[in-house]
PDB file of C-alpha atoms in Angstrom:
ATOM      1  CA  UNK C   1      97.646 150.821  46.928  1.00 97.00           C
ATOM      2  CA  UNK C   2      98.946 150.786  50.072  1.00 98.00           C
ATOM      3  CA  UNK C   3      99.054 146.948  51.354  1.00 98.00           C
ATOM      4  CA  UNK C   4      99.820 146.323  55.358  1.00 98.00           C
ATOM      5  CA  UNK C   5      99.679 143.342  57.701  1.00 98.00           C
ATOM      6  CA  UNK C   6      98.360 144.065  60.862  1.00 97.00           C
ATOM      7  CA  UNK C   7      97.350 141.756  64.505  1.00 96.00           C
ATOM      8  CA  UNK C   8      98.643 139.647  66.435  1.00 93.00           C
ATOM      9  CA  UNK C   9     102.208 138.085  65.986  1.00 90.00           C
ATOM     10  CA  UNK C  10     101.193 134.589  63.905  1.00 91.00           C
ATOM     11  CA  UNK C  11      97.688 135.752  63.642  1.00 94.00           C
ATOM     12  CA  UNK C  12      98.465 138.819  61.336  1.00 97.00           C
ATOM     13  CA  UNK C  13      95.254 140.151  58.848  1.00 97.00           C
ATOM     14  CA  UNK C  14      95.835 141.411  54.802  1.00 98.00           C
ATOM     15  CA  UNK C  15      94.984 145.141  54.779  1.00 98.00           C
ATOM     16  CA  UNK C  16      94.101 148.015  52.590  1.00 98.00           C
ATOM     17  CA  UNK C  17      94.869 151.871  52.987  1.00 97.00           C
ATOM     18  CA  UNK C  18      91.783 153.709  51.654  1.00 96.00           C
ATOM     19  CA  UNK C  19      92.044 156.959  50.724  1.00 93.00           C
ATOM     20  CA  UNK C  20      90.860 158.504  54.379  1.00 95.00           C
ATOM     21  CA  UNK C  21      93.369 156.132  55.777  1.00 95.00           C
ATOM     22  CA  UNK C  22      91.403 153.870  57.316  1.00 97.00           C
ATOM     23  CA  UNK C  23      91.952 150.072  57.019  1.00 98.00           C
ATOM     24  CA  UNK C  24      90.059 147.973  54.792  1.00 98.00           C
ATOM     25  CA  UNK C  25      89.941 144.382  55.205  1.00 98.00           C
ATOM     26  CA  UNK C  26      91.153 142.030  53.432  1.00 98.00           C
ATOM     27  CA  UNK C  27      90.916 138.389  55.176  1.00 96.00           C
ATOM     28  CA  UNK C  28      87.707 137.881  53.142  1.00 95.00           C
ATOM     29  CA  UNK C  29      89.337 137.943  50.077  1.00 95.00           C
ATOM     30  CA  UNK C  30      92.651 136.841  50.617  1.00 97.00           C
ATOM     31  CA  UNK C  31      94.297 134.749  53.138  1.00 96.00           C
ATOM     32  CA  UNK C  32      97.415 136.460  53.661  1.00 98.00           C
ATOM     33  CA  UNK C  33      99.652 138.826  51.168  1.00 98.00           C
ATOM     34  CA  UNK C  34     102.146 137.082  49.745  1.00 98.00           C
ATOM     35  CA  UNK C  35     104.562 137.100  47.292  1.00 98.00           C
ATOM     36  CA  UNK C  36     102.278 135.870  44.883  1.00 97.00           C
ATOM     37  CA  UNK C  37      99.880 138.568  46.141  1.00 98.00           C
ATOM     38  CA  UNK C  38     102.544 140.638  44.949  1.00 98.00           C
ATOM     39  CA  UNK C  39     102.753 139.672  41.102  1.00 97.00           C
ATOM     40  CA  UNK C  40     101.455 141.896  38.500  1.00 97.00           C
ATOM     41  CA  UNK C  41      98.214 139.230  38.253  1.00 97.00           C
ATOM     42  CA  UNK C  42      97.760 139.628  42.227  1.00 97.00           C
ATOM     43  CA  UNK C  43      98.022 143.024  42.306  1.00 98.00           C
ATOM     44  CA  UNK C  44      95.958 143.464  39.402  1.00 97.00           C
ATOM     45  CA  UNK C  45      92.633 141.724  41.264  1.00 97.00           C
ATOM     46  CA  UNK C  46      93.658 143.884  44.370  1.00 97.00           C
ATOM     47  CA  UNK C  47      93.011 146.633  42.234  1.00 96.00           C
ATOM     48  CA  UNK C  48      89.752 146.045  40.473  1.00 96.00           C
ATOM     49  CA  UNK C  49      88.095 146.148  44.203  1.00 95.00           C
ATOM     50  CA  UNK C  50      86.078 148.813  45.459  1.00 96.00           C
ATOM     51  CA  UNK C  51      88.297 149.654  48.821  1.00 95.00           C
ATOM     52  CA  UNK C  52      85.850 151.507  49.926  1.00 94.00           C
ATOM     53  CA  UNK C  53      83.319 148.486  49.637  1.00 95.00           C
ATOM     54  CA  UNK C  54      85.551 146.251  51.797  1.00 97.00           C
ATOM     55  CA  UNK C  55      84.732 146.606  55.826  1.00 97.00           C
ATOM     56  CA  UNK C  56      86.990 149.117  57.441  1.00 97.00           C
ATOM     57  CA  UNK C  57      88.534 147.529  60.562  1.00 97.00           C
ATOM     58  CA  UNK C  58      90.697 149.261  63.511  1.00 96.00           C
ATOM     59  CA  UNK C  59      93.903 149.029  62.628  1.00 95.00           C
ATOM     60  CA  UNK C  60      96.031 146.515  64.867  1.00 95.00           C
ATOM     61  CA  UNK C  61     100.021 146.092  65.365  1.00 96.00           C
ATOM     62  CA  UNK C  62     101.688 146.712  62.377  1.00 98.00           C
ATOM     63  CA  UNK C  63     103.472 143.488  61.092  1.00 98.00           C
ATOM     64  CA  UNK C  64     106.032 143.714  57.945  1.00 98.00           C
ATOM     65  CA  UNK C  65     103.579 144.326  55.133  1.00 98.00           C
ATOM     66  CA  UNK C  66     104.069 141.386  53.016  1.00 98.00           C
ATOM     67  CA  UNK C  67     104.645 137.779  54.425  1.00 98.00           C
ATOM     68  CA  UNK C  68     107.293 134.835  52.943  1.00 96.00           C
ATOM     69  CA  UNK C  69     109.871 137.711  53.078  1.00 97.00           C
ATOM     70  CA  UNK C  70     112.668 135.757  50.938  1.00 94.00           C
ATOM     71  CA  UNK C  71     115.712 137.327  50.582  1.00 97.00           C
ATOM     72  CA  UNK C  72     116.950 140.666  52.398  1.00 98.00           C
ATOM     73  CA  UNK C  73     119.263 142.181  50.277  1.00 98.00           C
ATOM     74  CA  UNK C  74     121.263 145.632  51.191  1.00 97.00           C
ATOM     75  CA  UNK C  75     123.037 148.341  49.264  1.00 97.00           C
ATOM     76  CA  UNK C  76     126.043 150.026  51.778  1.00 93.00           C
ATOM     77  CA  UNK C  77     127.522 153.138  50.781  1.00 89.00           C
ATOM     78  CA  UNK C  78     124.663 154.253  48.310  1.00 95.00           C
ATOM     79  CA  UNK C  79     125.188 158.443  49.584  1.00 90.00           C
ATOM     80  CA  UNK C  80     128.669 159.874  48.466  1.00 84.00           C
ATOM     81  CA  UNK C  81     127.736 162.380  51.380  1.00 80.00           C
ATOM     82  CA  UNK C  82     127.150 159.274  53.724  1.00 80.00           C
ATOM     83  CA  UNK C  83     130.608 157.573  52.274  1.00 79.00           C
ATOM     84  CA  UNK C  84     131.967 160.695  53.183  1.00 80.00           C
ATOM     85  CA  UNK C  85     131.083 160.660  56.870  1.00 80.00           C
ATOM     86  CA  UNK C  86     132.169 157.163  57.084  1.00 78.00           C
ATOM     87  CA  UNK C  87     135.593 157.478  55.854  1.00 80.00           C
ATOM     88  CA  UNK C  88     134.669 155.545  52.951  1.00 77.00           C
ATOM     89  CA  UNK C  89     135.287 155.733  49.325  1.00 84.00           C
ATOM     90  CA  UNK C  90     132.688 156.280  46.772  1.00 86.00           C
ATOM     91  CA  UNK C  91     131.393 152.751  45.552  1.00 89.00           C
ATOM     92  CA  UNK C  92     132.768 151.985  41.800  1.00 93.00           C
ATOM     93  CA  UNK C  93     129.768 149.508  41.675  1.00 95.00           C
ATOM     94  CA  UNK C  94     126.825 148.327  44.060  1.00 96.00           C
ATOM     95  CA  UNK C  95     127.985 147.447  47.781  1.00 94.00           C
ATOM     96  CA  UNK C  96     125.939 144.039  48.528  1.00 96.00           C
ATOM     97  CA  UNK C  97     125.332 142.802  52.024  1.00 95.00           C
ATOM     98  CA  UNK C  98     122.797 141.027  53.217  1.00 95.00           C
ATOM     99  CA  UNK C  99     120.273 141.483  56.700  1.00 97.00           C
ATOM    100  CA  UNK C 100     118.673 138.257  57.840  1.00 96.00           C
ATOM    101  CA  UNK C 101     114.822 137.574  57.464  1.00 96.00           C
ATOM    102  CA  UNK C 102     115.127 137.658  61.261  1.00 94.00           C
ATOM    103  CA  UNK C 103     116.112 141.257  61.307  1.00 97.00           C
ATOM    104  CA  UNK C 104     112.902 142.376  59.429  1.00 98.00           C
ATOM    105  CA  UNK C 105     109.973 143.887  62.171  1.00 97.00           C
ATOM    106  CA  UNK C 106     106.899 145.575  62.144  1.00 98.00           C
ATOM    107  CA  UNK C 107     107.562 149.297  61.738  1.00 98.00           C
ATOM    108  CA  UNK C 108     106.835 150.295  64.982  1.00 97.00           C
ATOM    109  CA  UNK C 109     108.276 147.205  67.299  1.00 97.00           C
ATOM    110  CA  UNK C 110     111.597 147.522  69.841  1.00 97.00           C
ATOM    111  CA  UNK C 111     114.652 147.664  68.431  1.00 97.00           C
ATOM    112  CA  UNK C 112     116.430 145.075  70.851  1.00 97.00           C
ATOM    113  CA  UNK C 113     120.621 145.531  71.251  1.00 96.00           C
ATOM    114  CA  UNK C 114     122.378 142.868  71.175  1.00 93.00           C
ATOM    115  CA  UNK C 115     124.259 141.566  74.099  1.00 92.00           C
ATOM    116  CA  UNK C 116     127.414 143.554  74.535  1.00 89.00           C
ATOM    117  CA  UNK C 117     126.381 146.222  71.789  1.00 93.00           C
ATOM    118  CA  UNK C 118     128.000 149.559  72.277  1.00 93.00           C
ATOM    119  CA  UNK C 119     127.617 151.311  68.986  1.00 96.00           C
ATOM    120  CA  UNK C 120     124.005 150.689  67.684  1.00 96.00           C
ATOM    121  CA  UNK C 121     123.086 153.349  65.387  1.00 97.00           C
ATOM    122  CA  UNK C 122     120.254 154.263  62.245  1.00 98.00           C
ATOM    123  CA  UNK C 123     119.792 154.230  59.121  1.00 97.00           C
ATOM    124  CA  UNK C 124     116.801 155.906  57.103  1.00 98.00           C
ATOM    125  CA  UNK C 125     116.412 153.232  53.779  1.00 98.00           C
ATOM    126  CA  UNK C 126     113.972 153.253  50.970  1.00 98.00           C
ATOM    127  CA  UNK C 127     113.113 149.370  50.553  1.00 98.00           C
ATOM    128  CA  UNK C 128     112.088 147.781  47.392  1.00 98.00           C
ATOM    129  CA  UNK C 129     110.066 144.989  46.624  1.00 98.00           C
ATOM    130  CA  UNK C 130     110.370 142.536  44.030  1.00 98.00           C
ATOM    131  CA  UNK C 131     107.368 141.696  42.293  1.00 98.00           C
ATOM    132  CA  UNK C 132     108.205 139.279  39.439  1.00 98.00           C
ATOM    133  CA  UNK C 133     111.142 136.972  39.092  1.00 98.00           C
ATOM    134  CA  UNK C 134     114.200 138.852  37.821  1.00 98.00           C
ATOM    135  CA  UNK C 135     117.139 137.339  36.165  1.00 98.00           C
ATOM    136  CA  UNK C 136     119.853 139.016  34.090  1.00 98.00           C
ATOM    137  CA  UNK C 137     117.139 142.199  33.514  1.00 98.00           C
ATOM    138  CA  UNK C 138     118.490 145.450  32.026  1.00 98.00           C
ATOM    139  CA  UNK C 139     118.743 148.540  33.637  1.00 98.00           C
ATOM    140  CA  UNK C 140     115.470 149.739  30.769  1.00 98.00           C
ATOM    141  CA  UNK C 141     113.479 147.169  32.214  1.00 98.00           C
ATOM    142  CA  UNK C 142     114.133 147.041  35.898  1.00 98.00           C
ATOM    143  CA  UNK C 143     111.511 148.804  37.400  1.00 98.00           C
ATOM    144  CA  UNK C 144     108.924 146.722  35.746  1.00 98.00           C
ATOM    145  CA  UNK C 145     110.405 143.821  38.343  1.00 98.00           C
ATOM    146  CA  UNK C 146     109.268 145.544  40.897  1.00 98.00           C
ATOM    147  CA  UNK C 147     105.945 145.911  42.932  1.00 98.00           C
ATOM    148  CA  UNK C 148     106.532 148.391  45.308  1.00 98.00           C
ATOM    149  CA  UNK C 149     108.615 150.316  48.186  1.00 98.00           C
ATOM    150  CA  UNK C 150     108.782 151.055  51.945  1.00 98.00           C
ATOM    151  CA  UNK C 151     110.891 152.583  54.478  1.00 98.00           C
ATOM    152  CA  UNK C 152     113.648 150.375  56.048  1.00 98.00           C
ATOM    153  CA  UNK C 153     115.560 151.249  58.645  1.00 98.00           C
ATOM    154  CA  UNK C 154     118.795 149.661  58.633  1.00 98.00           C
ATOM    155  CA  UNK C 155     119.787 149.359  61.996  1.00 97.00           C
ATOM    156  CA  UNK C 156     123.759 148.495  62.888  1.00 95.00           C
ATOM    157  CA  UNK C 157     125.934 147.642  65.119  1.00 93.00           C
ATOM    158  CA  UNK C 158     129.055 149.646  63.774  1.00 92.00           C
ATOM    159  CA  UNK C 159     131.604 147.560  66.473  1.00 92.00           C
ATOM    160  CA  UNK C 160     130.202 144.251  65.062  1.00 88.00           C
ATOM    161  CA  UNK C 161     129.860 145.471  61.211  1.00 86.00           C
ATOM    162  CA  UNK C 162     133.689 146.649  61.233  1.00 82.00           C
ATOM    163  CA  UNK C 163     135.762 145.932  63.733  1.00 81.00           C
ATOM    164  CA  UNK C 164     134.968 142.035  63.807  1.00 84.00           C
ATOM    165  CA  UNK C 165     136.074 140.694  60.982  1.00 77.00           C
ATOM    166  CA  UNK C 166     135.610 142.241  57.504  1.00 73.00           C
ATOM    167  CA  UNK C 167     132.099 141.015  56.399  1.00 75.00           C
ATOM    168  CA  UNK C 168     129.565 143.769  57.227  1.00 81.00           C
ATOM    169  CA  UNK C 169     126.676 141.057  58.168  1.00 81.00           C
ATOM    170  CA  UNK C 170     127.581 140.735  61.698  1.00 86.00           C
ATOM    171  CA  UNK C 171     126.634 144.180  62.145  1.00 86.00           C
ATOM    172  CA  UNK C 172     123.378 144.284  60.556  1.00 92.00           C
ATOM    173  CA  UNK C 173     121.483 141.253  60.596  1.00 93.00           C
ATOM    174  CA  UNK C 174     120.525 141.056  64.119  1.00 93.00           C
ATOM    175  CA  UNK C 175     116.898 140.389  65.184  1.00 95.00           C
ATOM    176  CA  UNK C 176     114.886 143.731  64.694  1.00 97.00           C
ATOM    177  CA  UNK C 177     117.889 145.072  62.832  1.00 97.00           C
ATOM    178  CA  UNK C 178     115.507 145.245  60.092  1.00 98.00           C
ATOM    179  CA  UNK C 179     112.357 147.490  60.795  1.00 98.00           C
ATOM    180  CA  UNK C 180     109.943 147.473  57.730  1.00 98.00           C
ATOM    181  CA  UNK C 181     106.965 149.230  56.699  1.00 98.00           C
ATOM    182  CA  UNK C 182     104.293 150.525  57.452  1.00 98.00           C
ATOM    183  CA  UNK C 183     102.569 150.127  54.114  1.00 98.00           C
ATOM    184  CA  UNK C 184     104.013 148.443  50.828  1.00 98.00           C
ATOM    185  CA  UNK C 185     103.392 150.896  48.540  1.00 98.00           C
ATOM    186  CA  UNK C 186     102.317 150.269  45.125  1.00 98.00           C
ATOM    187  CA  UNK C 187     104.552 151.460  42.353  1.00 98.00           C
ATOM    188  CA  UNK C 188     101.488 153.771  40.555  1.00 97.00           C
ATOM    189  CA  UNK C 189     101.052 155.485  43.683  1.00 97.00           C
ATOM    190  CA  UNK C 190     104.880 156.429  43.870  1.00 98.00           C
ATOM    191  CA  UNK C 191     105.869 158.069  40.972  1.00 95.00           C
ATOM    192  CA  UNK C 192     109.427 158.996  40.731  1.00 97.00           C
ATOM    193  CA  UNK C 193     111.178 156.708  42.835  1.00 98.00           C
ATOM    194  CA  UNK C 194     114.085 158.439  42.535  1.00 97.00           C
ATOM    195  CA  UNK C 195     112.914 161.744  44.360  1.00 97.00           C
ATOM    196  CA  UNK C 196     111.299 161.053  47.587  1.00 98.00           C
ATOM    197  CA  UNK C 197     112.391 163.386  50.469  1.00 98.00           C
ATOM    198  CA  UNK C 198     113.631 161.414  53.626  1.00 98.00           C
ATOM    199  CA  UNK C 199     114.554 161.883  57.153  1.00 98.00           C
ATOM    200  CA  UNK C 200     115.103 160.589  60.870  1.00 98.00           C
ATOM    201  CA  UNK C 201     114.595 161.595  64.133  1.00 98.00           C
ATOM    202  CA  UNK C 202     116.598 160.630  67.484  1.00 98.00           C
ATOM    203  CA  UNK C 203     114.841 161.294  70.633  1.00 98.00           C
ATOM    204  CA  UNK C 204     112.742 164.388  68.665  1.00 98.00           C
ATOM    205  CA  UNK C 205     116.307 165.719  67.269  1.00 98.00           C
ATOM    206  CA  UNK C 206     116.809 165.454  63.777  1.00 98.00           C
ATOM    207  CA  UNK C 207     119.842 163.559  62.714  1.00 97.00           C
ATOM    208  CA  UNK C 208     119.022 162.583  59.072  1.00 97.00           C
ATOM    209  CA  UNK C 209     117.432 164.833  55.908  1.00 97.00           C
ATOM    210  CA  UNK C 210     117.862 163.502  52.441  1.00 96.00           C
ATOM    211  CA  UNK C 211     116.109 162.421  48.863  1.00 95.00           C
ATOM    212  CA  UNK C 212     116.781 159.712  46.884  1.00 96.00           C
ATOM    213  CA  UNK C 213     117.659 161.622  43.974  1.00 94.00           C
ATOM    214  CA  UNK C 214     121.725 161.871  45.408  1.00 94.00           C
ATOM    215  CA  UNK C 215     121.697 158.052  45.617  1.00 96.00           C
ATOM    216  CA  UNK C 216     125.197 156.970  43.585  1.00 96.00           C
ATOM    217  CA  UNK C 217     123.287 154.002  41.802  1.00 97.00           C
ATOM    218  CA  UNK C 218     119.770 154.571  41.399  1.00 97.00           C
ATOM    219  CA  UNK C 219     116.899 152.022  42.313  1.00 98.00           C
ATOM    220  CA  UNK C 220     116.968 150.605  38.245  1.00 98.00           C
ATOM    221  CA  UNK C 221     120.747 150.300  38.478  1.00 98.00           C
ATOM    222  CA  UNK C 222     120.028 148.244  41.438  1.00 98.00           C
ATOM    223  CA  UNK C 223     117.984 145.491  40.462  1.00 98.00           C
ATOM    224  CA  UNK C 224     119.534 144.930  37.407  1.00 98.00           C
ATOM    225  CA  UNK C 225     122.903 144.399  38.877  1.00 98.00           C
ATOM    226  CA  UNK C 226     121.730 142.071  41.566  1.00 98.00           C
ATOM    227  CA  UNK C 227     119.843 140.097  39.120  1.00 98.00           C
ATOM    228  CA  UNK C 228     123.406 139.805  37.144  1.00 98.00           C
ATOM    229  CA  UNK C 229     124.413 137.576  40.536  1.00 98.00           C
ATOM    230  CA  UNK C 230     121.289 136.195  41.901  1.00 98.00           C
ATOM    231  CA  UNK C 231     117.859 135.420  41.187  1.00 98.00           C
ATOM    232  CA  UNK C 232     115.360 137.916  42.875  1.00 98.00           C
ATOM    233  CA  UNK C 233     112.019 136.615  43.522  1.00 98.00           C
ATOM    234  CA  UNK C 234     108.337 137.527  44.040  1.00 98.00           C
ATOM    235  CA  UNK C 235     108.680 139.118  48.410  1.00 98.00           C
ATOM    236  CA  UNK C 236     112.555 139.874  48.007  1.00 98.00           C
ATOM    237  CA  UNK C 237     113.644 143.078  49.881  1.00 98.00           C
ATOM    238  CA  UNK C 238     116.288 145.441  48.829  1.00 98.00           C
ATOM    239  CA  UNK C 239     117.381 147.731  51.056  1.00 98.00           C
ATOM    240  CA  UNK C 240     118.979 150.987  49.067  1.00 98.00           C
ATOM    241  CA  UNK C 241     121.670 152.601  51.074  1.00 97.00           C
ATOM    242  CA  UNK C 242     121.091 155.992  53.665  1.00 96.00           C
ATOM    243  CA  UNK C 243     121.983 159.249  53.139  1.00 95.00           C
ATOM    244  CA  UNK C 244     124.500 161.040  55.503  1.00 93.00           C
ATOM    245  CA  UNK C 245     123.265 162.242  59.253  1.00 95.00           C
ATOM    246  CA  UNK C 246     123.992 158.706  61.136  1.00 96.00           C
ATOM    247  CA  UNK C 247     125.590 158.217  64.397  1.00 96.00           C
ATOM    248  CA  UNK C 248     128.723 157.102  63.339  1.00 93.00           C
ATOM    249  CA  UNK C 249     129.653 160.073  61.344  1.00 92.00           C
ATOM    250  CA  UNK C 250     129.064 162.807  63.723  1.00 93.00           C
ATOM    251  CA  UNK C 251     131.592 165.279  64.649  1.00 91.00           C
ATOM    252  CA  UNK C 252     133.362 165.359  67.472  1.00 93.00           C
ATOM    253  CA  UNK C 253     132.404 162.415  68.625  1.00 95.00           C
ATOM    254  CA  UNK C 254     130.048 159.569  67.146  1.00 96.00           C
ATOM    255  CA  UNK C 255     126.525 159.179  68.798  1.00 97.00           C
ATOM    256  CA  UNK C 256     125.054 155.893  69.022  1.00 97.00           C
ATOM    257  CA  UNK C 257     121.844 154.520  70.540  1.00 98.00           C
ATOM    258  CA  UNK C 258     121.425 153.495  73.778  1.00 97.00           C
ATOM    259  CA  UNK C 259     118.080 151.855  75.582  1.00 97.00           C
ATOM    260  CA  UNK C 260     115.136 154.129  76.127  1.00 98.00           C
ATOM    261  CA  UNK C 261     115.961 155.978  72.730  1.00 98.00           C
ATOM    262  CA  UNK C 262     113.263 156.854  70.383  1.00 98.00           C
ATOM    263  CA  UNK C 263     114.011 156.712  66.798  1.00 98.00           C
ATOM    264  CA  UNK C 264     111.310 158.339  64.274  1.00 98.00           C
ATOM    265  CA  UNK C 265     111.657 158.090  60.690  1.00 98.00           C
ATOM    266  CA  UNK C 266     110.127 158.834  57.199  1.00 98.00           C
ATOM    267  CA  UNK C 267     109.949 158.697  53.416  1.00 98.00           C
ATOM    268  CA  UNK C 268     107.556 160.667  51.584  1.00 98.00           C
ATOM    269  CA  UNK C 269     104.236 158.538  50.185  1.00 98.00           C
ATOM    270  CA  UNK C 270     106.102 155.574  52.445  1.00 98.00           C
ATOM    271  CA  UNK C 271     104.747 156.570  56.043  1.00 98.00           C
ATOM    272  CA  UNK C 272     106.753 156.665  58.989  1.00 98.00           C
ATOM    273  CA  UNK C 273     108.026 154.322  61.831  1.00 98.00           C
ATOM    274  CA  UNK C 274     109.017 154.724  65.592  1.00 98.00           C
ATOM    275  CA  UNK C 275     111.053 152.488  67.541  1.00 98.00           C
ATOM    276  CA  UNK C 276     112.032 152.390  71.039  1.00 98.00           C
ATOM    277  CA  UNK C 277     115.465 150.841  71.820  1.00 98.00           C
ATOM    278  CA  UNK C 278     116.005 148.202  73.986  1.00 96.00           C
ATOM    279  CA  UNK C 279     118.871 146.606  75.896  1.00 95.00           C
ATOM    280  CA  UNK C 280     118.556 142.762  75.635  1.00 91.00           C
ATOM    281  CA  UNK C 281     117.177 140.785  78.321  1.00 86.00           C
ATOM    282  CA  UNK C 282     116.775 137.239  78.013  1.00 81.00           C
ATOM    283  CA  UNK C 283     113.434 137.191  79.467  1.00 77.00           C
ATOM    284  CA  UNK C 284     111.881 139.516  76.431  1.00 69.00           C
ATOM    285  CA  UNK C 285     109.963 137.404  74.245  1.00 58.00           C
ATOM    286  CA  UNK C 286     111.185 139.637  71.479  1.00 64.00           C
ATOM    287  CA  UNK C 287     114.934 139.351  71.902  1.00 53.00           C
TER     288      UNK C 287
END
């Protein structure tokens, strides 16, 4: 299935992708999805319905597809091509930062720079959502934790992330930092997780290309070592690291995003996302 949340902001409907893409309501049926929409038992009712029996409805803003987002967990470093470009070593174990719930936005809402920011740049993610509370689970049994994935894209201020201090959250959890979505995607209609072709566009330039398959520590790996440190519950994101192609990295000189930029970006099965950058202005209602 592919689940989305879609209207107004605070007034946001549960959705269904059918197989024509249309949307298929949900509101009938279900107040909201929610983490516990999200558990093998909710997703199990979701599935016994006839989507096609449910009333297709045009298809409104695109919200983050799941609501009660808990934690926003993020892998750094997860490409040895992207550590590469970043001057970085190769990760001997998971990187762990973390985004704030604040950073996560619709798919296709402005990316808003912070005050001051002069090195915004992307970040192509797969996301992945926990399904089932996960504790001290083995690598084996992982992916049965989860209940499906998205695209991410981890946006960052690379001034803020290292060159203020040495924790990398400055940099990355700023509202709409955190663009998520369209669709949470159902782990049955995946497949291998592990190769899904990627890729991001600048201003109709391509800047990023990649598959999950070269990730250093693979989506299994993951969970279970989070779940070694912290609980992860039912609407817990994990962001999964980017492959190489981002701003910072290119040669001669980095490239980073400036207001009026377009970024486009996709996973395969995932969908895509577009955002248009914006300076911030304290009279946007979504700075």
């Amino acid at each position: 299935m592919k689940l989305l949340r879609h209207g107004p902001k605070g007034q946001e409907k549960p959705g269904v992708l059918d197989s024509d893409g249309r949307v298929r309501d949900l509101s009938a049926l279900i107040a909201d999805i929610t983490p516990s929409t999200l558990s093998p038992a909710g997703l199990a009712a979701l599935r016994a319905l006839d989507i096609n029996a449910l009333p297709a409805v045009p298809q409104g803003t695109l919200a983050v597809p799941w609501s009660g987002l808990g934690k926003f967990i993020a892998i750094g470093l997860n490409y040895a091509d992207h550590a590469a470009e970043s001057n970085m070593p190769i990760p001997k174990e998971p990187i762990v930062f973390t985004k704030t719930v604040d950073s996560a936005v619709g798919c296709n809402h402005a990316v808003v720079l912070p005050k001051g920011s002069v090195k915004g740049d992307w970040e192509v993610e797969l996301g992945v959502v926990i399904g089932t509370r996960a504790r001290y689970v083995s690598e084996a049994d992982a992916l049965k934790f989860v209940a499906g994935y998205c695209v991410v894209n981890d946006v960052s201020e690379r001034e803020y992330q290292l060159e203020r201090g040495s924790q990398w959250d400055k940099g990355k959890g700023c509202d709409t930092f955190g663009p998520t979505g369209p669709w949470l995607v159902t782990t049955d209609e995946v497949g291998d997780v592990q190769n899904l072709s990627m890729w991001l566009d600048v201003n109709g330039k391509r800047f990023q290309t990649g598959n999950t398959k070269t990730m250093i520590f693979s989506v299994a790996q993951i969970v279970s070592h989070l779940s070694q440190f912290m609980t992860l519950n039912p609407g817990d994101l994990i962001t999964t690291g980017t492959p190489p192609g981002v701003g910072m990295g290119i040669k001669p000189a980095p490239v980073y995003l400036k207001p009026g930029d377009v970024m486009e970006l996709g996973i395969e099965k995932l969908g895509q996302q577009k955002q248009t950058v914006h300076a911030w202005n304290p009279d946007r209602i979504d700075n």
